[in-house]
Short mmCIF file of C-alpha atoms in Angstrom, two decimals:
data_model
loop_
_atom_site.label_atom_id
_atom_site.label_comp_id
_atom_site.label_asym_id
_atom_site.label_seq_id
_atom_site.Cartn_x
_atom_site.Cartn_y
_atom_site.Cartn_z
CA MET A 180 91.99 144.63 56.24
CA ASP A 181 91.39 142.33 59.21
CA PHE A 182 93.43 139.22 59.89
CA ASN A 183 92.17 136.70 62.45
CA VAL A 184 95.02 134.80 64.11
CA LYS A 185 92.91 131.65 64.23
CA ASP A 186 92.92 131.61 60.43
CA PHE A 187 96.70 131.23 60.73
CA GLY A 188 96.54 128.33 63.17
CA ALA A 189 96.51 130.03 66.59
CA LEU A 190 94.50 128.06 69.16
CA GLY A 191 94.29 130.35 72.21
CA ASP A 192 93.83 127.29 74.40
CA GLY A 193 96.25 128.32 77.17
CA VAL A 194 98.54 125.37 76.36
CA SER A 195 99.82 125.49 72.77
CA ASP A 196 102.63 127.78 71.63
CA ASP A 197 100.81 130.24 69.34
CA ARG A 198 103.80 132.47 68.66
CA ALA A 199 104.44 131.36 65.07
CA ALA A 200 100.77 131.61 64.10
CA ILE A 201 100.33 135.15 65.50
CA GLN A 202 103.57 136.26 63.85
CA ALA A 203 102.38 134.85 60.54
CA ALA A 204 99.23 136.97 60.81
CA ILE A 205 101.30 140.10 61.56
CA ASP A 206 103.57 139.42 58.58
CA ALA A 207 100.59 138.87 56.29
CA ALA A 208 98.99 142.15 57.34
CA HIS A 209 102.25 143.98 56.69
CA ALA A 210 102.66 142.35 53.28
CA ALA A 211 99.15 143.45 52.36
CA GLY A 212 100.05 147.06 53.09
CA GLY A 213 98.66 147.10 56.62
CA GLY A 214 95.67 146.02 58.65
CA THR A 215 94.38 144.81 62.02
CA VAL A 216 95.41 141.46 63.42
CA TYR A 217 92.60 140.24 65.66
CA LEU A 218 93.00 137.87 68.62
CA PRO A 219 89.60 136.58 69.78
CA ALA A 220 89.07 135.93 73.49
CA GLY A 221 91.36 133.25 74.83
CA GLU A 222 94.80 132.66 76.33
CA TYR A 223 97.54 132.63 73.73
CA ARG A 224 100.76 131.11 75.01
CA VAL A 225 103.96 132.29 73.31
CA SER A 226 107.63 131.44 73.47
CA GLY A 227 110.52 133.88 73.08
CA GLY A 228 112.95 134.19 70.22
CA GLU A 229 116.45 132.76 69.96
CA GLN A 230 117.84 135.95 71.52
CA GLY A 231 116.30 138.37 73.96
CA VAL A 232 116.21 141.14 71.34
CA ASP A 233 113.97 138.96 69.18
CA GLY A 234 111.19 139.35 71.75
CA ALA A 235 108.16 137.14 71.20
CA LEU A 236 105.97 138.96 68.64
CA MET A 237 107.60 141.45 66.23
CA MET A 238 105.38 144.35 65.09
CA LYS A 239 105.60 145.76 61.56
CA SER A 240 104.64 149.12 60.06
CA ASN A 241 100.93 149.79 59.49
CA VAL A 242 99.87 146.80 61.59
CA TYR A 243 97.65 146.96 64.68
CA LEU A 244 97.18 144.07 67.09
CA ALA A 245 93.72 143.96 68.71
CA GLY A 246 92.12 141.66 71.27
CA ALA A 247 88.66 141.27 72.72
CA GLY A 248 89.53 143.27 75.87
CA MET A 249 91.87 143.26 78.83
CA GLY A 250 91.52 139.94 80.64
CA GLU A 251 89.54 138.50 77.72
CA THR A 252 92.45 138.15 75.31
CA VAL A 253 95.64 137.17 77.14
CA VAL A 254 99.08 136.74 75.57
CA LYS A 255 101.14 134.79 78.11
CA LEU A 256 104.70 133.50 78.15
CA LEU A 257 105.09 129.75 78.24
CA ASP A 258 105.96 128.10 81.56
CA GLY A 259 109.68 127.46 82.00
CA TRP A 260 110.92 129.61 79.13
CA ASN A 261 113.56 131.07 81.47
CA GLY A 262 115.19 133.29 78.88
CA ASP A 263 115.32 137.01 78.21
CA VAL A 264 112.38 138.39 76.24
CA ASN A 265 112.94 142.07 75.47
CA GLY A 266 109.32 142.65 74.62
CA MET A 267 106.52 140.12 74.41
CA ILE A 268 105.30 142.56 71.76
CA ARG A 269 107.95 144.85 70.24
CA SER A 270 109.29 146.62 67.17
CA SER A 271 112.60 145.76 65.58
CA GLY A 272 115.03 148.39 66.90
CA THR A 273 117.13 148.04 63.73
CA GLU A 274 114.52 149.51 61.37
CA GLU A 275 112.18 152.49 61.68
CA THR A 276 108.71 151.11 62.30
CA HIS A 277 105.73 153.45 61.95
CA ASN A 278 101.95 153.54 62.32
CA PHE A 279 101.46 150.50 64.51
CA GLY A 280 99.91 149.67 67.84
CA VAL A 281 98.25 147.30 70.28
CA ARG A 282 94.85 147.46 71.97
CA ASP A 283 92.38 145.57 74.12
CA LEU A 284 94.42 142.70 75.49
CA THR A 285 96.54 141.53 78.42
CA LEU A 286 100.27 140.72 78.35
CA ASP A 287 101.30 138.25 81.06
CA GLY A 288 104.99 137.58 81.68
CA ASN A 289 104.24 134.50 83.80
CA ARG A 290 106.86 135.69 86.26
CA ASP A 291 106.45 132.90 88.81
CA ASN A 292 107.06 130.18 86.23
CA ASN A 293 110.03 131.90 84.52
CA PRO A 294 112.40 132.79 87.38
CA GLU A 295 115.66 132.94 85.36
CA GLY A 296 114.93 135.29 82.46
CA THR A 297 114.13 139.02 82.22
CA VAL A 298 110.86 139.63 80.44
CA PHE A 299 109.42 142.96 79.27
CA GLY A 300 105.83 143.50 78.16
CA PHE A 301 105.79 146.09 75.36
CA TYR A 302 109.07 147.35 73.90
CA SER A 303 109.71 149.74 70.99
CA GLY A 304 112.13 152.27 69.53
CA TYR A 305 114.82 152.73 66.91
CA LYS A 306 118.38 152.39 68.20
CA PHE A 307 120.59 154.03 65.58
CA GLY A 308 121.33 157.62 64.56
CA ASP A 309 118.59 160.20 64.32
CA GLY A 310 115.90 157.84 63.08
CA ALA A 311 112.85 156.89 65.13
CA ASP A 312 109.80 154.71 65.31
CA ARG A 313 106.77 156.91 64.65
CA ASN A 314 103.07 157.09 65.43
CA VAL A 315 102.68 154.29 67.94
CA THR A 316 99.41 153.81 69.85
CA ILE A 317 98.83 151.51 72.82
CA GLU A 318 95.27 151.49 74.18
CA ARG A 319 93.59 149.46 76.92
CA VAL A 320 96.48 147.06 77.38
CA GLU A 321 97.33 145.36 80.66
CA ALA A 322 100.97 144.38 81.37
CA ARG A 323 101.35 142.12 84.38
CA GLU A 324 103.73 139.67 85.99
CA MET A 325 106.78 140.71 83.96
CA SER A 326 110.14 140.10 85.62
CA GLY A 327 111.25 143.36 83.96
CA TYR A 328 109.30 146.40 82.73
CA GLY A 329 105.60 146.43 81.95
CA PHE A 330 105.72 149.01 79.14
CA ASP A 331 109.20 149.98 77.90
CA PRO A 332 109.30 152.15 74.78
CA HIS A 333 113.06 152.27 74.94
CA GLY A 334 114.65 153.73 71.81
CA ARG A 335 113.88 156.87 69.83
CA THR A 336 110.13 157.06 69.23
CA ALA A 337 108.13 160.04 67.99
CA ASN A 338 104.43 160.43 68.71
CA LEU A 339 103.91 157.42 70.97
CA VAL A 340 100.71 157.42 73.02
CA ILE A 341 99.87 154.93 75.77
CA ARG A 342 96.39 155.46 77.17
CA ASP A 343 93.84 153.74 79.40
CA SER A 344 96.30 150.96 80.20
CA VAL A 345 97.43 149.17 83.37
CA ALA A 346 100.80 147.88 84.59
CA HIS A 347 100.98 145.90 87.83
CA ASP A 348 103.04 143.30 89.66
CA ASN A 349 106.06 143.75 87.40
CA GLY A 350 109.66 143.38 88.55
CA PHE A 351 110.89 146.77 87.35
CA VAL A 352 108.92 149.91 86.41
CA GLY A 353 105.30 149.84 85.25
CA PHE A 354 105.54 152.46 82.46
CA VAL A 355 108.80 153.81 80.98
CA ALA A 356 109.19 156.71 78.56
CA ASP A 357 112.77 156.27 77.36
CA HIS A 358 113.96 158.63 74.60
CA GLN A 359 110.40 159.61 73.69
CA ILE A 360 109.63 162.69 71.58
CA ASP A 361 106.23 164.42 71.33
CA GLY A 362 104.45 161.54 73.07
CA ALA A 363 101.95 161.09 75.89
CA PHE A 364 100.81 158.81 78.70
CA GLU A 365 97.09 159.33 79.29
CA ASN A 366 94.87 157.90 82.04
CA ASN A 367 97.03 154.91 82.86
CA VAL A 368 97.35 153.10 86.20
CA ALA A 369 100.55 151.62 87.68
CA TYR A 370 100.38 149.67 90.92
CA ASN A 371 102.31 147.05 92.89
CA ASN A 372 105.37 147.22 90.63
CA ASP A 373 108.68 146.45 92.33
CA LEU A 374 110.25 149.79 91.32
CA HIS A 375 108.56 152.99 90.12
CA GLY A 376 105.09 153.37 88.71
CA PHE A 377 106.21 155.69 85.87
CA ASN A 378 109.75 156.63 84.74
CA VAL A 379 110.40 159.39 82.18
CA VAL A 380 114.08 159.09 81.29
CA THR A 381 116.96 159.33 78.80
CA SER A 382 116.53 162.53 76.84
CA THR A 383 112.74 162.30 76.59
CA HIS A 384 111.34 165.71 75.70
CA ASP A 385 108.10 167.42 74.71
CA PHE A 386 106.20 164.71 76.56
CA THR A 387 102.87 164.90 78.42
CA LEU A 388 101.48 162.77 81.25
CA THR A 389 97.77 163.37 81.86
CA GLY A 390 95.48 161.81 84.45
CA ASN A 391 97.76 158.92 85.39
CA VAL A 392 97.64 157.10 88.74
CA ALA A 393 100.46 155.33 90.59
CA TYR A 394 100.06 153.61 93.94
CA GLY A 395 101.61 150.84 95.99
CA ASN A 396 104.85 150.75 93.99
CA GLY A 397 108.18 149.79 95.56
CA GLY A 398 109.93 152.98 94.39
CA ALA A 399 108.40 156.35 93.53
CA GLY A 400 105.04 156.94 91.93
CA LEU A 401 106.53 158.98 89.08
CA VAL A 402 110.15 159.83 88.23
CA VAL A 403 111.45 162.30 85.63
CA GLN A 404 115.23 161.90 85.32
CA ARG A 405 118.27 161.69 83.08
CA GLY A 406 119.16 158.13 84.04
CA SER A 407 122.58 156.62 84.77
CA TYR A 408 124.41 157.70 81.58
CA ASP A 409 125.82 161.05 80.47
CA VAL A 410 123.13 161.99 77.96
CA PRO A 411 121.06 165.17 77.51
CA HIS A 412 118.55 165.70 80.30
CA ALA A 413 114.82 165.20 79.87
CA TYR A 414 113.04 168.50 79.23
CA ASN A 415 109.69 170.12 78.48
CA ILE A 416 107.70 167.54 80.44
CA LEU A 417 104.11 168.30 81.51
CA ILE A 418 102.49 166.26 84.29
CA ASP A 419 98.83 167.25 84.51
CA GLY A 420 96.38 165.78 87.00
CA GLY A 421 96.25 162.24 88.30
CA SER A 422 97.29 160.93 91.70
CA TYR A 423 100.44 159.45 93.22
CA HIS A 424 99.93 157.82 96.58
CA ASP A 425 101.03 155.02 98.91
CA ASN A 426 104.33 154.46 97.11
CA ALA A 427 107.39 153.38 99.11
CA LEU A 428 109.52 156.40 98.14
CA GLU A 429 108.49 159.78 96.69
CA GLY A 430 105.15 160.52 95.16
CA VAL A 431 106.96 162.43 92.38
CA LEU A 432 110.75 162.72 91.88
CA ILE A 433 112.10 165.27 89.37
CA LYS A 434 115.86 164.78 88.96
CA LEU A 435 118.48 165.94 86.44
CA SER A 436 115.92 167.46 84.09
CA HIS A 437 114.57 170.89 83.21
CA GLU A 438 111.38 172.64 82.16
CA VAL A 439 109.15 170.22 84.05
CA THR A 440 105.66 171.27 85.14
CA LEU A 441 103.67 169.30 87.73
CA GLN A 442 100.13 170.62 88.05
CA ASN A 443 96.67 169.68 89.34
CA ALA A 444 97.90 166.41 90.87
CA HIS A 445 96.95 164.77 94.18
CA ILE A 446 100.03 163.46 96.02
CA TYR A 447 99.63 161.81 99.41
CA ASP A 448 100.57 159.00 101.82
CA ASN A 449 103.93 158.24 100.16
CA GLY A 450 106.86 156.88 102.13
CA THR A 451 109.29 159.80 101.78
CA ALA A 452 108.73 163.26 100.27
CA GLY A 453 105.56 164.02 98.38
CA VAL A 454 107.67 165.83 95.75
CA ARG A 455 111.49 165.84 95.57
CA ILE A 456 113.35 168.04 93.09
CA ALA A 457 117.05 167.17 92.78
CA GLY A 458 119.46 168.88 90.41
CA ALA A 459 116.64 170.16 88.19
CA GLN A 460 116.04 173.59 86.67
CA ASP A 461 112.93 175.56 85.74
CA VAL A 462 110.45 173.30 87.52
CA GLN A 463 106.92 174.48 88.27
CA LEU A 464 104.59 173.03 90.92
CA LEU A 465 101.15 174.51 90.24
CA ASN A 466 97.80 173.94 91.94
CA ASN A 467 98.61 170.54 93.43
CA ARG A 468 97.28 168.95 96.62
CA ILE A 469 100.22 167.51 98.56
CA HIS A 470 99.63 166.13 102.03
CA ASP A 471 100.38 163.44 104.61
CA ASN A 472 103.45 162.05 102.91
CA VAL A 473 106.61 161.12 104.89
CA GLN A 474 105.15 157.86 106.16
CA ASN A 475 108.66 156.44 106.68
CA GLY A 476 111.48 158.51 108.18
CA LYS A 477 112.20 162.24 108.36
CA TYR A 478 111.70 164.22 105.16
CA PRO A 479 109.94 167.39 103.98
CA GLU A 480 106.66 167.21 102.11
CA VAL A 481 108.38 169.09 99.25
CA LEU A 482 112.19 168.96 99.06
CA LEU A 483 114.47 170.98 96.76
CA GLN A 484 118.14 169.98 96.71
CA ALA A 485 121.28 169.68 94.60
CA PHE A 486 122.38 166.37 93.06
CA ASP A 487 125.98 165.15 93.25
CA ASP A 488 126.60 163.35 89.96
CA ALA A 489 130.08 162.16 90.97
CA SER A 490 129.69 158.66 89.52
CA VAL A 491 128.76 159.81 85.99
CA THR A 492 129.84 163.38 85.10
CA GLY A 493 131.58 164.54 88.27
CA ASN A 494 129.29 167.57 88.35
CA VAL A 495 127.05 168.87 91.10
CA TYR A 496 123.73 169.94 89.62
CA GLU A 497 121.86 172.54 91.65
CA THR A 498 118.11 172.99 91.69
CA GLN A 499 117.39 176.44 90.27
CA ASN A 500 114.37 178.55 89.31
CA THR A 501 111.58 176.56 90.94
CA LEU A 502 108.12 178.13 91.04
CA ILE A 503 105.72 176.76 93.68
CA LYS A 504 102.35 178.44 93.21
CA GLY A 505 98.72 177.82 94.11
CA ASN A 506 99.32 174.55 95.95
CA VAL A 507 97.74 173.25 99.15
CA ILE A 508 100.57 171.57 101.05
CA THR A 509 100.05 170.18 104.55
CA THR A 510 101.40 167.43 106.77
CA SER A 511 99.93 165.29 109.52
CA GLY A 512 103.06 165.81 111.62
CA ASN A 513 105.70 163.46 110.22
CA ALA A 514 107.37 165.98 107.91
CA THR A 515 110.35 168.01 109.11
CA TYR A 516 109.34 170.88 106.81
CA VAL A 517 106.43 171.39 104.48
CA VAL A 518 108.69 173.01 101.87
CA GLN A 519 112.47 172.92 102.26
CA GLU A 520 115.13 174.28 99.92
CA ARG A 521 118.46 172.88 101.11
CA ASN A 522 121.50 175.07 101.72
CA ASP A 523 123.53 173.33 99.00
CA GLY A 524 123.55 175.86 96.18
CA SER A 525 119.89 175.45 95.29
CA ASP A 526 118.42 178.91 94.70
CA TYR A 527 115.89 181.17 92.96
CA THR A 528 112.88 179.37 94.41
CA THR A 529 109.66 181.37 94.45
CA LEU A 530 106.60 180.55 96.57
CA ARG A 531 103.37 182.34 95.67
CA ASP A 532 99.73 181.98 96.73
CA ASN A 533 100.09 178.61 98.44
CA SER A 534 98.32 177.31 101.52
CA ILE A 535 101.09 175.77 103.63
CA SER A 536 100.87 174.42 107.16
CA GLY A 537 102.59 172.03 109.54
CA GLY A 538 106.18 170.84 109.80
CA GLN A 539 108.03 169.59 112.87
CA ILE A 540 110.80 172.18 112.44
CA ALA A 541 109.07 174.81 110.32
CA SER A 542 106.59 175.17 107.51
CA VAL A 543 109.08 176.65 105.03
CA GLN A 544 112.85 176.90 104.80
CA LEU A 545 114.31 178.63 101.75
CA SER A 546 118.10 178.72 101.92
CA GLY A 547 118.90 180.29 98.54
CA ALA A 548 120.07 183.89 98.63
CA HIS A 549 117.63 184.81 95.86
CA SER A 550 114.68 182.66 96.92
CA SER A 551 111.46 184.20 98.18
CA SER A 552 108.10 183.23 99.57
CA GLY A 553 105.33 185.71 99.92
CA PRO A 554 102.99 185.84 101.34
CA LEU A 555 103.58 182.66 103.33
CA GLN A 556 100.06 181.90 104.50
CA GLY A 557 99.15 179.81 107.54
CA THR A 558 95.87 178.04 108.23
CA ASP A 559 93.35 178.26 111.06
CA GLY A 560 95.51 175.90 113.12
CA ASP A 561 98.75 176.43 115.04
CA ASP A 562 101.31 177.02 112.29
CA THR A 563 105.08 177.45 112.19
CA LEU A 564 106.14 179.80 109.40
CA ILE A 565 109.83 180.34 108.73
CA GLY A 566 111.07 182.56 105.94
CA GLY A 567 114.33 182.50 104.02
CA ASP A 568 116.80 185.21 103.10
CA ALA A 569 114.44 187.29 100.97
CA ASN A 570 112.00 190.10 101.82
CA GLU A 571 108.86 188.15 102.70
CA GLN A 572 105.35 188.36 104.10
CA LEU A 573 104.32 185.84 106.76
CA LEU A 574 100.60 185.63 107.52
CA GLY A 575 99.79 183.41 110.47
CA GLY A 576 96.00 183.33 110.27
CA ALA A 577 93.99 182.03 113.22
CA GLY A 578 95.59 179.83 115.87
CA ASP A 579 98.68 180.19 118.04
CA ASP A 580 101.36 180.63 115.40
CA LEU A 581 105.14 180.88 115.42
CA LEU A 582 106.63 183.25 112.84
CA ASP A 583 110.33 183.61 112.05
CA GLY A 584 111.04 185.81 109.05
CA GLY A 585 114.71 184.92 108.81
CA ALA A 586 117.00 187.29 106.95
CA GLY A 587 115.64 190.04 104.73
CA ARG A 588 113.19 192.83 105.52
CA ASP A 589 110.04 190.91 106.43
CA ARG A 590 106.43 191.84 107.25
CA LEU A 591 104.94 189.61 109.94
CA THR A 592 101.25 189.24 110.77
CA GLY A 593 100.30 186.79 113.50
CA GLY A 594 96.54 187.03 113.04
CA GLU A 595 94.19 185.79 115.73
CA GLY A 596 95.50 183.78 118.67
CA ALA A 597 98.55 183.99 120.90
CA ASP A 598 101.40 184.28 118.42
CA THR A 599 105.17 184.15 118.91
CA PHE A 600 107.54 186.19 116.73
CA VAL A 601 110.99 184.59 116.76
CA PHE A 602 114.29 186.28 115.85
CA SER A 603 117.07 183.75 115.42
CA ALA A 604 119.96 186.07 114.49
CA ARG A 605 120.73 189.74 115.07
CA GLU A 606 121.30 190.12 111.33
CA ASP A 607 117.68 189.14 110.64
CA SER A 608 116.43 192.66 111.54
CA TYR A 609 118.72 195.67 111.81
CA ARG A 610 119.52 199.31 111.07
CA THR A 611 122.76 200.83 109.81
CA SER A 612 123.80 204.46 110.09
CA ASP A 613 122.01 205.36 106.87
CA ALA A 614 119.37 202.69 106.15
CA SER A 615 116.83 200.44 107.83
CA PHE A 616 116.52 196.67 107.24
CA ASN A 617 114.21 195.92 110.14
CA ASP A 618 111.26 193.57 110.20
CA LEU A 619 107.79 194.99 110.79
CA ILE A 620 105.24 193.26 113.05
CA LEU A 621 101.87 194.52 111.87
CA ASP A 622 99.49 193.30 114.58
CA PHE A 623 101.38 192.82 117.83
CA ASP A 624 99.05 192.33 120.82
CA ALA A 625 100.88 192.82 124.12
CA ASP A 626 98.16 190.92 125.99
CA GLU A 627 98.59 187.70 123.98
CA ASP A 628 101.66 187.73 121.73
CA LEU A 629 105.36 187.20 122.50
CA ILE A 630 108.62 188.31 120.89
CA ASP A 631 111.21 185.56 121.36
CA LEU A 632 114.77 186.94 121.45
CA SER A 633 116.27 184.09 123.46
CA ALA A 634 118.78 183.20 120.72
CA LEU A 635 120.32 186.69 120.61
CA GLY A 636 121.87 187.12 124.06
CA PHE A 637 119.96 190.21 125.18
CA THR A 638 119.23 190.35 128.90
CA GLY A 639 116.14 192.54 128.92
CA LEU A 640 114.76 196.00 128.26
CA GLY A 641 116.79 199.06 129.14
CA ASN A 642 118.55 201.96 127.45
CA GLY A 643 119.78 200.00 124.44
CA TYR A 644 123.31 199.49 125.80
CA ASP A 645 125.09 196.79 127.81
CA GLY A 646 123.02 193.97 126.33
CA THR A 647 119.65 195.67 126.77
CA LEU A 648 117.07 196.84 124.26
CA ALA A 649 115.23 200.14 124.26
CA VAL A 650 111.59 200.65 123.37
CA GLN A 651 111.12 203.83 121.32
CA VAL A 652 107.99 205.33 119.76
CA ASN A 653 108.30 207.66 116.77
CA SER A 654 107.14 211.25 117.06
CA ALA A 655 103.88 210.56 115.18
CA GLY A 656 102.98 207.71 117.53
CA THR A 657 102.44 205.37 114.59
CA ARG A 658 105.37 203.00 115.02
CA THR A 659 107.30 201.49 117.93
CA TYR A 660 110.89 200.31 117.72
CA LEU A 661 112.72 197.77 119.85
CA LYS A 662 116.38 198.58 119.36
CA SER A 663 119.97 198.22 120.40
CA PHE A 664 122.34 201.18 119.99
CA GLU A 665 125.39 198.87 119.95
CA ALA A 666 126.57 197.97 116.45
CA ASN A 667 128.45 194.91 115.24
CA ALA A 668 131.61 195.07 113.12
CA ALA A 669 129.51 195.70 110.00
CA GLY A 670 127.85 198.71 111.59
CA GLU A 671 124.51 196.93 112.04
CA ARG A 672 122.33 197.63 115.12
CA PHE A 673 119.56 195.15 115.95
CA GLU A 674 116.10 196.72 115.59
CA ILE A 675 112.49 195.55 115.25
CA ALA A 676 109.51 197.72 114.24
CA LEU A 677 105.95 197.29 115.54
CA GLU A 678 103.00 198.95 113.86
CA GLY A 679 101.28 201.44 116.22
CA SER A 680 102.20 202.90 119.58
CA HIS A 681 103.34 200.45 122.27
CA ALA A 682 104.88 202.94 124.70
CA GLY A 683 103.99 200.85 127.72
CA LEU A 684 105.46 197.63 126.38
CA GLY A 685 107.00 195.56 129.18
CA GLU A 686 109.19 192.52 129.58
CA ALA A 687 106.21 190.19 129.92
CA SER A 688 105.93 190.44 126.14
CA PHE A 689 109.47 189.11 125.56
CA VAL A 690 111.58 186.00 125.98
CA PHE A 691 115.17 186.97 126.79
CA ASP A 692 118.31 184.99 127.40
CA GLY A 693 119.22 186.43 130.79
CA SER A 694 117.76 188.05 133.86
CA ALA A 695 115.15 190.79 133.48
CA THR A 696 115.97 194.44 134.02
CA GLU A 697 113.86 197.52 134.62
CA LEU A 698 112.07 198.94 131.61
CA ALA A 699 113.66 202.19 130.47
CA LEU A 700 111.51 203.76 127.80
CA VAL A 701 113.63 206.06 125.65
CA GLY A 702 111.51 208.99 124.53
CA ALA A 703 111.49 209.92 120.90
CA SER A 704 113.48 212.95 119.88
CA PRO A 705 114.10 214.53 116.48
CA GLN A 706 117.67 213.25 116.19
CA ASN A 707 116.72 209.72 117.23
CA ASP A 708 113.33 209.55 115.53
CA PRO A 709 113.37 206.49 113.26
CA VAL A 710 112.34 206.70 109.67
CA ALA A 711 108.86 205.16 109.41
#
């Protein structure tokens, strides 16, 4: 059945308080077993209830509120109400409300003319025990000028969907998913809100965000997080598509949550990191375009770090098991790193099949002992590629690239251009008495490329003793070794392998920390012949 609010005395004249008339229509629809309450085009002014939890309009089961369209039907708070309104349209919170919704209208909190109260747009959810509101649909609704949240489904709700809606110029977050189960946000837009565009929080799980857009917000574009109380973390969250850009903080922040997938999104021109993962586990970044973030300060494009939860649980939550695959991640020059995993206990990060370039310090830094990137692929420009502690492949591509494999047994390919292969620690490439852990440079060109050993204290080429390095070619002439015969306390001798024969390699191909010495090529012999 349809119920027209004007049949219940609503005027929609932008002056009169129509709250009682609209509520009477909602109550009548509920008493009849359900129906649609229709608000023709017009501006319907409403007051709040005696208490903030009363909201303005209280929805009932099996009732749908429908207008003539966003901007055509406007429900607006009276001037000078100056009280809390926890939902201009809301459900009870003390009873389980089901099969209800709102569509095709605008909610206006009249923020400028109500400076003393906190006003939310849409609010729902059951507050007690294991019960929940169920089957809630919000379609084509605009929430604007709230002093609080635009959309705030706040208690336990199952199967809530908000689609094709807009939240802007609100004092808090545009869209909140608080304690939502099996719900979705689809094709919504959040802009110019004082805090975040979207916030998925407080034990929300099995929730999907598809095709949403957040820009120009005072916080992050999208946040997935536990919140400020010791409750179970959000989990099984899928973020698919959409764009997050020009926000003051991160494009996307994933914090104190697990099993979160961010895929097919466009993230750019945000103030800090494009994506920050803090104290989260089992996160996947798949097939995203992330670029030109870090518009304010010094941050990576993608940052993985632990989270110190001292103020709530006293725990430190480490970021673990992150998969970064199939993304295009670049920076215009502001970012310190393109992808950085902090040395704070975060670990088990895997990079696969990404296109990564830029970074003031390096393109990639993976600090976890079990993290790996491979291959780490450069672009046609001048790239800096820095590996972590795993066995990795670094592929420079065209341009004058800098490659530093870090620890682990790495395979380095500079590609075209004048490339520099950097070794920052003697332990990054070495041989013991019974095994080899050396890096392999696959395409060294003595006419263009350099091997930078300036951080290691070697003085030049020589016989491999007294701070010098020997150049040695194996008996088959297929591999050349640059080596020291002096071991450290762990029995490790610095050694680098170069594919092919470079018997005439001279000091012009190296950067040493010390004065040059004469080249002394040590001929290969059976007892010294390295294992290829």
